[in-house]
Amino acid sequence: MRDVAVVAFAQSKHERRIEGYNEIEMMMPVVGELWERTGLSANTVGFTCSGSTDFLAGQAFSFVTILDAIGPWPPISESHVEADGAWALYEAWVKLQMGEIDSALIYSYGKSSPGDLPKVLTTQLEPYVTAPLWPDAVSIAGLQARALLDSGKATEADLAEVAVRSRGNAKANPKAQLAGDFTVEQILAEPYLANPLRKHDCPPITDGAAAMIIAAGDLARELCERPAWIRGIDHRVEAHALGVRDLTDSPSTRLAGQKAGVGDGKIDIAELHAPFTHQELILADALGLGDDVAVNPSGGALAANPVMAAGLIRIGEAAERITAGGADRAVAHATSGPCLQQNLVCVLEGEG
Amino acid sequence: MGIDLTTIPALADVEPVRSTKTPLHLDYEYTAGAASSRFLRAVKEKKLMGQRCPKCGKVYLPPRGACPTDGVPTTDEVELPHTGTVTTFCVVNVPFHGQQMEIPYVSANVLVDGADLPLFGLIQEMPAHDVRMGLRVEAVWKDDDELETSLENIKWWRPTGEPDADPSTYEGQM
Ligand SMILES: [Zn+2]
């Protein structure tokens, strides 16, 4: 396997509603920051891959117009995934493994404010017997949380603890949308939003964007003093229909984690893409993370959840901590689809 | 191929489902963005404001906020005249649902003088079969009390009567 590393990452400040800017204007400064930091450009980077979904803008092929933010002239080698940017990273990583190119730009964005996000997410459900009932994303997550509580694997207080830690960690994250000091008692005193989920168990609705540059071998060392080397990356998918899955477990995450080599060494930090509190518990269990692992030091998706970018941001946050020297080995995870249907796991390491 | 339902006694007399309908309706609030908002507000004042790329100097009308070849914000505004040249066009002869114009009519790309990106518009006040590449046209605006933040403020374009533009002036815009 060729050594490939995350060498630069940037993200926007995440907000509930960015009204003054369209998607191009939201994306452009984030990509511009990476060009400036690395000295690369649309024409010198080997490959560009983006992740987004047209359902957020309600506009077919909207992702094509966002290329205006990159400046793809003369024509560049470029691709797009209708998925979280973490899967765009996977495509770019595969491309680098082929050995033809040494660098890639990955970018993704989620401007959820134009539509009604919980309903927009309904459209990703199995279309024959589930989607026609129009269950919204929060209600679906509530079913999963209820199943987890009923299994005895977690309590409502456990969920509240995840919320308290995430919102507390987010205070140190200048890009976060939601942060603050809360107590488990405070949260448990709040009414249910979708029983057993309370407001704090759910992610904010977010407009935001992120971008990343990966590079191979010596180029990575040239562009970054301490690159975050991708030691393993794997993604797995479960059935589309909710009724045929055990929603209290995440076998696809477990398998992806094994393939990516999560257990091959000590993990310092984990950035888990868990939009809902109970999902963090399911993921940590599937990845076999011990109590000594700092989970979601950035605040995770509970601090900001730009759909289609929040997974890439997990990998970027983990990589930045390695580059800054605060961690030597990290696991980053991204999810897509209802109730953790698809999962990607990435193991990152610093050198020396 | 499919499951032979006659082998399941309970389903023997059940009519197989051959199709389902899933009505889907989602509402969106479109975000025009900073550049388009500036353009649309100017259009309400009957002004055509293009934006110039600080790198390559191209003037975009309508602007979307970025130069698509350089990936940088188009910050400088340029007021453009209400005249231009037809670069490409299409004579519409086919009726379709929701059509508001009497056929035949002409849809065209109009390169406004001083712009580097053609605008989409309709050509009227002349026979459809006389419309041609290089035709010089001017904007026909709605009445002042009907102006909105919309490019529909230009009802259509009509011939100015000037000689046709030299192809070299628009050959890069087709
Ligand atoms: Zn330019």
Coordinates of C-alpha atoms and ligand atoms in Angstrom, one line a residue:
Chain A
M1 CA 0.0 0.0 0.0
R2 CA 1.3 3.5 -0.9
D3 CA 1.8 5.9 2.0
V4 CA -0.8 8.6 1.7
A5 CA -1.5 11.3 4.3
V6 CA -3.8 14.2 5.1
V7 CA -1.7 17.2 4.8
A8 CA -4.1 20.1 5.1
F9 CA -7.7 20.5 6.2
A10 CA -10.0 23.5 6.4
Q11 CA -13.6 24.1 7.3
S12 CA -16.1 27.0 7.5
K13 CA -17.6 28.4 10.6
H14 CA -20.8 26.4 10.9
E15 CA -24.1 28.2 11.3
R16 CA -27.8 27.4 11.4
R17 CA -28.5 29.5 8.3
I18 CA -26.0 31.2 6.0
E19 CA -28.4 33.5 4.1
G20 CA -26.0 35.9 2.4
Y21 CA -24.0 33.3 0.5
N22 CA -24.9 30.6 -2.0
E23 CA -23.0 27.2 -2.0
I24 CA -20.3 28.5 -4.3
E25 CA -19.6 31.5 -2.1
M26 CA -19.7 29.3 1.0
M27 CA -17.1 26.8 -0.5
M28 CA -14.7 29.2 -2.2
P29 CA -12.9 30.6 0.9
V30 CA -12.5 27.1 2.4
V31 CA -10.8 25.8 -0.7
G32 CA -8.9 29.1 -1.1
E33 CA -7.4 28.6 2.4
L34 CA -6.0 25.2 1.3
W35 CA -4.5 26.6 -1.9
E36 CA -2.8 29.3 0.1
R37 CA -1.5 26.9 2.8
T38 CA -0.1 24.3 0.4
G39 CA 0.8 26.3 -2.6
L40 CA -1.2 23.9 -4.8
S41 CA -3.9 25.0 -7.2
A42 CA -6.7 23.4 -9.2
N43 CA -4.2 22.8 -12.0
T44 CA -1.3 21.4 -10.0
V45 CA -3.3 19.1 -7.7
G46 CA -3.6 15.6 -9.2
F47 CA -7.3 15.0 -8.7
T48 CA -10.4 16.7 -7.2
C49 CA -13.3 14.8 -5.7
S50 CA -16.3 16.3 -4.0
G51 CA -19.1 15.0 -1.8
S52 CA -22.6 16.5 -1.5
T53 CA -26.3 15.8 -2.3
D54 CA -28.6 17.7 -4.6
F55 CA -31.5 17.0 -2.2
L56 CA -30.2 19.8 0.1
A57 CA -30.4 22.5 -2.5
G58 CA -33.4 20.9 -4.3
Q59 CA -31.6 21.4 -7.5
A60 CA -30.5 18.7 -10.0
F61 CA -26.7 18.6 -10.7
S62 CA -26.2 21.5 -8.3
F63 CA -22.8 20.0 -7.5
V64 CA -21.6 20.8 -11.0
T65 CA -22.1 24.6 -10.4
I66 CA -20.0 24.4 -7.2
L67 CA -16.9 23.7 -9.4
D68 CA -16.9 27.4 -10.0
A69 CA -15.4 27.7 -6.5
I70 CA -12.4 25.6 -7.7
G71 CA -11.5 27.3 -11.0
P72 CA -11.3 24.1 -13.1
W73 CA -9.7 25.6 -16.2
P74 CA -8.0 24.2 -18.2
P75 CA -10.1 21.1 -17.6
I76 CA -9.1 19.1 -14.5
S77 CA -9.4 15.5 -13.5
E78 CA -12.5 15.6 -11.2
S79 CA -15.2 13.4 -9.7
H80 CA -18.2 13.7 -7.3
V81 CA -19.9 11.3 -4.9
E82 CA -23.5 11.7 -3.9
A83 CA -22.4 11.0 -0.3
D84 CA -20.4 12.5 2.6
G85 CA -17.0 13.9 1.6
A86 CA -15.4 11.0 3.6
W87 CA -16.4 8.8 0.6
A88 CA -14.9 11.4 -1.8
L89 CA -11.7 11.0 0.3
Y90 CA -11.9 7.2 -0.2
E91 CA -12.2 7.6 -4.0
A92 CA -9.2 10.0 -4.0
W93 CA -7.2 7.7 -1.8
V94 CA -7.8 4.8 -4.2
K95 CA -6.8 7.1 -7.0
L96 CA -3.5 7.8 -5.2
Q97 CA -3.0 4.1 -4.6
M98 CA -2.9 3.6 -8.4
G99 CA 0.3 5.6 -8.4
E100 CA -0.4 8.0 -11.2
I101 CA -0.8 11.1 -9.1
D102 CA 0.6 12.3 -5.8
S103 CA -2.1 14.7 -4.5
A104 CA -5.8 15.3 -4.4
L105 CA -8.3 17.9 -3.2
I106 CA -11.4 16.7 -1.5
Y107 CA -14.2 19.1 -0.7
S108 CA -17.7 18.8 0.6
Y109 CA -20.5 21.0 1.7
G110 CA -23.9 20.9 3.2
K111 CA -26.3 23.8 3.1
S112 CA -29.3 22.4 4.8
S113 CA -31.2 25.7 5.4
P114 CA -33.0 25.9 2.0
G115 CA -35.1 22.9 2.8
D116 CA -36.8 21.0 5.7
L117 CA -33.8 18.8 6.6
P118 CA -35.6 16.0 8.6
K119 CA -38.0 15.6 5.7
V120 CA -35.3 15.8 3.0
L121 CA -33.5 13.0 4.8
T122 CA -36.7 10.9 4.5
T123 CA -36.0 10.6 0.8
Q124 CA -33.0 8.4 1.5
L125 CA -35.1 5.7 3.1
E126 CA -36.1 2.5 1.4
P127 CA -38.6 3.7 -1.1
Y128 CA -41.3 1.0 -1.2
V129 CA -42.7 0.5 2.3
T130 CA -40.7 2.9 4.6
A131 CA -40.4 6.3 2.8
P132 CA -44.1 6.5 1.8
L133 CA -44.9 6.7 5.5
W134 CA -42.8 9.9 5.6
P135 CA -41.0 9.2 8.9
D136 CA -38.6 12.1 9.5
A137 CA -34.9 11.6 10.4
V138 CA -35.3 12.4 14.1
S139 CA -38.2 10.0 14.6
I140 CA -36.2 7.2 12.8
A141 CA -33.2 7.9 15.2
G142 CA -35.7 7.8 18.1
L143 CA -36.7 4.3 17.1
Q144 CA -33.0 3.3 17.1
A145 CA -32.4 4.9 20.5
R146 CA -35.5 3.2 21.9
A147 CA -34.2 -0.2 20.7
L148 CA -30.9 0.5 22.4
L149 CA -32.4 1.4 25.7
D150 CA -34.7 -1.6 25.6
S151 CA -31.7 -3.8 24.9
G152 CA -30.3 -2.7 28.3
K153 CA -27.0 -1.6 26.6
A154 CA -27.5 2.1 27.6
T155 CA -29.7 4.4 29.7
E156 CA -31.1 7.9 29.1
A157 CA -28.4 9.2 31.5
D158 CA -25.7 7.6 29.3
L159 CA -27.1 9.5 26.3
A160 CA -27.2 12.7 28.3
E161 CA -23.5 12.2 29.3
V162 CA -22.5 12.1 25.6
A163 CA -24.4 15.4 25.0
V164 CA -22.7 17.0 28.0
R165 CA -19.2 15.9 26.9
S166 CA -19.8 16.9 23.3
R167 CA -21.1 20.3 23.9
G168 CA -18.4 20.9 26.5
N169 CA -15.6 19.8 24.1
A170 CA -17.1 22.1 21.5
K171 CA -16.3 25.1 23.6
A172 CA -12.7 24.7 22.4
N173 CA -13.7 24.4 18.7
P174 CA -14.0 27.9 17.1
K175 CA -15.9 26.5 14.1
A176 CA -18.6 24.8 16.3
Q177 CA -22.2 25.9 16.0
L178 CA -23.4 24.6 19.4
A179 CA -21.3 24.6 22.6
G180 CA -21.8 25.1 26.3
D181 CA -21.8 23.8 29.8
F182 CA -24.7 21.5 30.7
T183 CA -25.3 18.8 33.3
V184 CA -26.9 15.4 32.9
E185 CA -29.6 16.5 35.4
Q186 CA -30.4 19.6 33.3
I187 CA -30.7 17.6 30.1
L188 CA -32.8 14.8 31.7
A189 CA -35.2 17.5 32.9
E190 CA -36.0 18.6 29.4
P191 CA -39.0 17.3 27.4
Y192 CA -38.6 14.6 24.7
L193 CA -38.3 15.7 21.1
A194 CA -38.7 12.1 19.7
N195 CA -39.0 9.9 22.7
P196 CA -36.4 8.9 24.1
L197 CA -34.4 11.6 22.3
R198 CA -34.3 15.1 23.7
K199 CA -33.1 18.2 21.9
H200 CA -29.5 17.7 23.2
D201 CA -29.4 14.2 21.9
C202 CA -29.9 15.5 18.4
P203 CA -27.5 17.4 16.0
P204 CA -28.1 21.0 15.0
I205 CA -29.2 21.8 11.5
T206 CA -26.1 23.3 9.9
D207 CA -24.8 25.2 6.9
G208 CA -21.1 24.5 6.4
A209 CA -18.3 23.3 4.3
A210 CA -15.0 21.5 4.5
A211 CA -12.0 20.7 2.3
M212 CA -8.9 18.5 2.6
I213 CA -5.7 17.9 0.7
I214 CA -4.1 14.5 0.7
A215 CA -0.7 13.6 -0.7
A216 CA 1.6 10.6 -1.1
G217 CA 5.1 9.9 0.2
D218 CA 7.7 12.7 0.0
L219 CA 5.2 15.3 -1.3
A220 CA 3.2 14.8 1.9
R221 CA 6.4 15.5 3.9
E222 CA 7.1 18.5 1.8
L223 CA 3.6 20.0 2.3
C224 CA 3.2 19.3 6.0
E225 CA 5.7 19.0 8.9
R226 CA 3.7 16.2 10.5
P227 CA 1.4 14.5 8.0
A228 CA -1.5 12.4 9.3
W229 CA -0.8 9.1 7.5
I230 CA -3.8 7.0 6.5
R231 CA -2.8 3.6 7.8
G232 CA -6.1 2.0 7.0
I233 CA -9.4 3.1 5.5
D234 CA -12.4 0.9 4.8
H235 CA -16.2 1.3 4.3
R236 CA -19.1 -1.1 4.7
V237 CA -22.8 -1.0 4.1
E238 CA -25.8 -2.6 5.8
A239 CA -29.3 -3.4 4.4
H240 CA -31.4 -0.4 3.3
A241 CA -34.6 -1.7 5.0
L242 CA -34.5 -0.8 8.8
G243 CA -36.5 -3.8 9.8
V244 CA -33.9 -6.3 8.8
R245 CA -31.1 -4.7 10.8
D246 CA -30.2 -4.9 14.5
L247 CA -30.3 -1.2 15.1
T248 CA -28.6 -1.6 18.5
D249 CA -25.4 -2.7 16.9
S250 CA -23.2 -1.5 13.9
P251 CA -21.7 -4.6 12.3
S252 CA -20.6 -2.6 9.3
T253 CA -18.6 -0.3 11.5
R254 CA -17.1 -3.2 13.3
L255 CA -16.0 -4.9 10.0
A256 CA -14.7 -1.6 8.6
G257 CA -12.8 -1.0 11.8
Q258 CA -11.2 -4.4 11.7
K259 CA -10.2 -4.0 8.0
A260 CA -8.8 -0.5 8.7
G261 CA -6.7 -1.9 11.6
V262 CA -8.2 0.0 14.5
G263 CA -7.1 -2.7 17.0
D264 CA -3.5 -2.9 15.7
G265 CA -2.3 -0.3 18.2
K266 CA -3.2 2.2 20.9
I267 CA -5.8 4.8 19.9
D268 CA -5.4 8.3 21.4
I269 CA -8.4 10.0 20.1
A270 CA -11.5 9.0 18.1
E271 CA -13.7 11.3 16.0
L272 CA -16.9 9.5 15.5
H273 CA -19.6 10.7 13.2
A274 CA -22.6 10.2 15.5
P275 CA -25.3 12.7 14.7
F276 CA -27.3 11.4 17.7
T277 CA -26.0 10.7 21.2
H278 CA -27.0 7.0 21.3
Q279 CA -25.2 6.4 18.0
E280 CA -21.8 7.4 19.6
L281 CA -22.3 4.6 22.1
I282 CA -23.1 2.1 19.4
L283 CA -20.1 3.1 17.3
A284 CA -17.6 3.1 20.3
D285 CA -18.7 -0.4 21.1
A286 CA -18.4 -1.6 17.5
L287 CA -14.9 -0.2 17.2
G288 CA -13.9 -1.6 20.6
L289 CA -12.7 1.7 22.0
G290 CA -11.6 1.7 25.6
D291 CA -12.3 4.3 28.2
D292 CA -8.9 5.8 27.7
V293 CA -9.8 7.0 24.2
A294 CA -10.8 10.7 24.0
V295 CA -14.0 10.6 21.9
N296 CA -15.0 13.6 19.8
P297 CA -12.6 16.2 21.2
S298 CA -14.0 18.6 18.6
G299 CA -17.6 18.2 19.9
G300 CA -18.5 15.9 17.0
A301 CA -21.6 16.1 14.9
L302 CA -23.5 17.3 17.9
A303 CA -21.6 20.6 17.7
A304 CA -22.1 21.1 14.0
N305 CA -23.6 18.7 11.5
P306 CA -23.3 20.0 7.9
V307 CA -24.9 17.0 6.1
M308 CA -22.4 15.5 3.6
A309 CA -19.5 17.3 5.2
A310 CA -19.7 16.2 8.9
G311 CA -18.0 12.8 8.1
L312 CA -15.1 14.4 6.3
I313 CA -14.8 16.9 9.1
R314 CA -14.3 14.0 11.6
I315 CA -11.3 12.8 9.5
G316 CA -10.0 16.4 9.2
E317 CA -10.4 17.0 13.0
A318 CA -8.5 13.8 13.8
A319 CA -5.8 14.6 11.2
E320 CA -5.3 18.1 12.6
R321 CA -4.7 16.7 16.1
I322 CA -2.0 14.4 14.8
T323 CA -0.4 17.2 12.8
A324 CA -0.4 19.5 15.8
G325 CA 1.2 16.7 17.9
G326 CA -1.6 16.2 20.3
A327 CA -2.2 12.6 19.2
D328 CA -0.1 9.9 17.6
R329 CA -2.8 7.5 16.5
A330 CA -6.4 8.3 15.8
V331 CA -9.5 6.7 14.5
A332 CA -12.0 8.7 12.4
H333 CA -15.4 7.5 11.3
A334 CA -18.1 8.8 8.9
T335 CA -21.6 7.6 8.5
S336 CA -24.3 7.9 5.8
G337 CA -27.8 6.8 5.4
P338 CA -30.5 6.2 8.1
C339 CA -29.5 4.9 11.5
L340 CA -25.8 4.3 10.7
Q341 CA -26.5 2.3 7.5
Q342 CA -23.1 3.0 5.9
N343 CA -19.9 3.4 7.7
L344 CA -16.4 4.4 6.9
V345 CA -13.4 4.0 9.3
C346 CA -10.0 5.6 8.8
V347 CA -7.0 5.1 11.0
L348 CA -4.5 7.9 11.1
E349 CA -0.9 8.0 12.5
G350 CA 1.8 10.6 12.9
E351 CA 5.5 9.8 12.4
G352 CA 8.2 10.2 15.1
Chain B
M1 CA -38.3 -13.5 -12.9
G2 CA -39.9 -13.3 -9.5
I3 CA -41.3 -15.4 -6.8
D4 CA -44.1 -17.7 -8.0
L5 CA -46.8 -16.6 -5.6
T6 CA -49.0 -19.5 -6.5
T7 CA -46.7 -21.7 -4.4
I8 CA -47.7 -19.8 -1.2
P9 CA -51.3 -20.9 -0.4
A10 CA -52.2 -17.8 1.6
L11 CA -51.2 -15.6 -1.4
A12 CA -52.9 -17.8 -4.1
D13 CA -55.8 -15.4 -4.8
V14 CA -53.9 -12.2 -4.1
E15 CA -53.3 -9.8 -7.0
P16 CA -49.6 -9.2 -7.2
V17 CA -48.4 -5.6 -6.7
R18 CA -46.9 -4.4 -10.0
S19 CA -46.3 -0.7 -9.1
T20 CA -46.5 1.7 -6.2
K21 CA -46.9 5.5 -6.2
T22 CA -44.9 7.5 -3.7
P23 CA -45.9 11.2 -3.8
L24 CA -42.9 13.3 -3.0
H25 CA -43.0 17.0 -2.3
L26 CA -40.4 19.2 -0.7
D27 CA -40.3 23.0 -0.3
Y28 CA -37.1 25.0 -0.6
E29 CA -36.1 28.6 0.0
Y30 CA -33.5 29.5 -2.7
T31 CA -30.5 31.3 -1.5
A32 CA -29.4 33.7 -4.3
G33 CA -26.1 34.5 -2.6
A34 CA -24.2 37.8 -2.3
A35 CA -23.3 38.2 -6.0
S36 CA -26.7 37.3 -7.4
S37 CA -28.4 39.4 -4.9
R38 CA -26.4 42.5 -5.9
F39 CA -27.2 41.7 -9.6
L40 CA -30.9 41.2 -9.0
R41 CA -31.3 44.4 -6.9
A42 CA -29.6 46.3 -9.8
V43 CA -32.0 44.7 -12.3
K44 CA -34.9 46.1 -10.3
E45 CA -33.4 49.5 -11.0
K46 CA -33.2 48.6 -14.7
K47 CA -29.4 48.3 -14.5
L48 CA -27.3 45.4 -15.9
M49 CA -24.5 45.0 -13.4
G50 CA -21.8 42.5 -14.4
Q51 CA -18.9 41.4 -12.2
R52 CA -15.3 41.4 -13.4
C53 CA -12.8 38.6 -12.4
P54 CA -9.7 40.3 -10.8
K55 CA -7.5 37.6 -12.4
C56 CA -8.5 37.1 -16.0
G57 CA -10.6 40.3 -16.5
K58 CA -13.7 38.5 -17.8
V59 CA -17.0 40.2 -17.0
Y60 CA -19.8 37.8 -16.0
L61 CA -23.5 38.7 -16.5
P62 CA -25.3 37.3 -14.7
P63 CA -22.6 36.9 -12.0
R64 CA -22.6 33.9 -9.6
G65 CA -19.9 35.1 -7.2
A66 CA -16.9 33.3 -8.7
C67 CA -14.9 33.2 -11.8
P68 CA -15.6 29.7 -13.1
T69 CA -12.1 29.5 -14.7
D70 CA -10.1 31.0 -11.8
G71 CA -12.1 30.0 -8.7
V72 CA -11.8 33.5 -7.2
P73 CA -14.6 35.9 -6.1
T74 CA -15.7 38.5 -8.7
T75 CA -15.7 41.6 -6.6
D76 CA -15.5 44.5 -9.1
E77 CA -18.9 45.6 -10.5
V78 CA -19.3 46.9 -14.0
E79 CA -22.4 48.6 -15.4
L80 CA -23.2 47.3 -18.9
P81 CA -25.3 48.8 -21.7
H82 CA -28.7 47.4 -22.7
T83 CA -27.5 46.3 -26.2
G84 CA -25.9 43.1 -27.3
T85 CA -25.4 40.4 -30.0
V86 CA -27.2 37.2 -30.6
T87 CA -24.6 34.4 -30.4
T88 CA -26.8 31.3 -30.7
F89 CA -30.5 30.9 -31.0
C90 CA -33.3 28.3 -31.3
V91 CA -36.6 28.7 -33.1
V92 CA -39.3 27.0 -30.9
N93 CA -41.9 25.3 -33.0
V94 CA -43.0 22.6 -30.6
P95 CA -45.9 23.3 -28.2
F96 CA -45.2 22.1 -24.6
H97 CA -47.0 22.1 -21.3
G98 CA -46.9 25.5 -19.5
Q99 CA -45.9 27.3 -22.7
Q100 CA -46.6 31.0 -22.4
M101 CA -45.4 32.3 -25.8
E102 CA -47.2 31.9 -29.2
I103 CA -45.1 29.6 -31.5
P104 CA -43.0 30.0 -33.4
Y105 CA -40.8 32.1 -31.1
V106 CA -37.0 32.5 -30.7
S107 CA -34.9 31.8 -27.6
A108 CA -31.4 33.1 -27.8
N109 CA -28.1 33.7 -26.1
V110 CA -27.5 37.4 -26.1
L111 CA -23.9 38.6 -25.4
V112 CA -24.4 42.0 -23.8
D113 CA -21.8 44.5 -25.0
G114 CA -18.8 44.4 -22.6
A115 CA -19.8 41.0 -21.1
D116 CA -18.0 37.7 -21.5
L117 CA -20.9 35.4 -20.8
P118 CA -24.2 35.4 -22.8
L119 CA -27.6 35.9 -21.2
F120 CA -30.5 33.8 -22.1
G121 CA -33.5 35.7 -23.5
L122 CA -36.3 35.9 -26.1
I123 CA -36.2 37.7 -29.5
Q124 CA -39.4 39.5 -30.5
E125 CA -40.6 42.3 -32.8
M126 CA -39.2 40.5 -35.9
P127 CA -40.1 37.4 -37.9
A128 CA -38.6 34.3 -36.2
H129 CA -37.0 33.1 -39.4
D130 CA -35.0 36.4 -39.7
V131 CA -33.2 35.9 -36.4
R132 CA -29.5 35.1 -37.0
M133 CA -26.2 34.9 -35.4
G134 CA -24.6 38.3 -35.1
L135 CA -27.9 40.1 -34.9
R136 CA -27.7 43.3 -32.9
V137 CA -30.4 43.6 -30.3
E138 CA -31.6 45.8 -27.4
A139 CA -33.5 45.0 -24.2
V140 CA -37.2 45.7 -23.9
W141 CA -38.0 46.3 -20.3
K142 CA -41.2 45.9 -18.4
D143 CA -42.9 49.1 -17.3
D144 CA -41.2 50.8 -14.4
D145 CA -44.0 50.0 -11.9
E146 CA -43.7 46.3 -12.7
L147 CA -40.0 45.9 -12.1
E148 CA -39.0 43.1 -9.7
T149 CA -35.7 41.5 -8.6
S150 CA -35.9 39.2 -11.6
L151 CA -34.3 38.9 -15.0
E152 CA -37.9 38.7 -16.3
N153 CA -37.8 42.5 -16.1
I154 CA -36.3 42.2 -19.6
K155 CA -39.5 41.1 -21.5
W156 CA -37.5 40.3 -24.7
W157 CA -34.8 41.7 -27.0
R158 CA -35.6 43.4 -30.3
P159 CA -33.4 44.3 -33.3
T160 CA -31.6 47.6 -33.2
G161 CA -31.3 47.8 -37.0
E162 CA -27.5 48.1 -36.8
P163 CA -25.4 46.0 -39.2
D164 CA -24.7 42.5 -37.9
A165 CA -21.7 42.1 -35.5
D166 CA -18.5 40.6 -36.9
P167 CA -18.3 36.9 -36.0
S168 CA -14.9 37.6 -34.4
T169 CA -16.6 39.7 -31.7
Y170 CA -18.6 36.7 -30.3
E171 CA -16.9 33.5 -31.6
G172 CA -15.6 32.6 -28.2
Q173 CA -19.1 32.7 -26.7
M174 CA -21.0 29.9 -28.4
Ligands
ZN1 ZN -11.1 34.7 -14.1

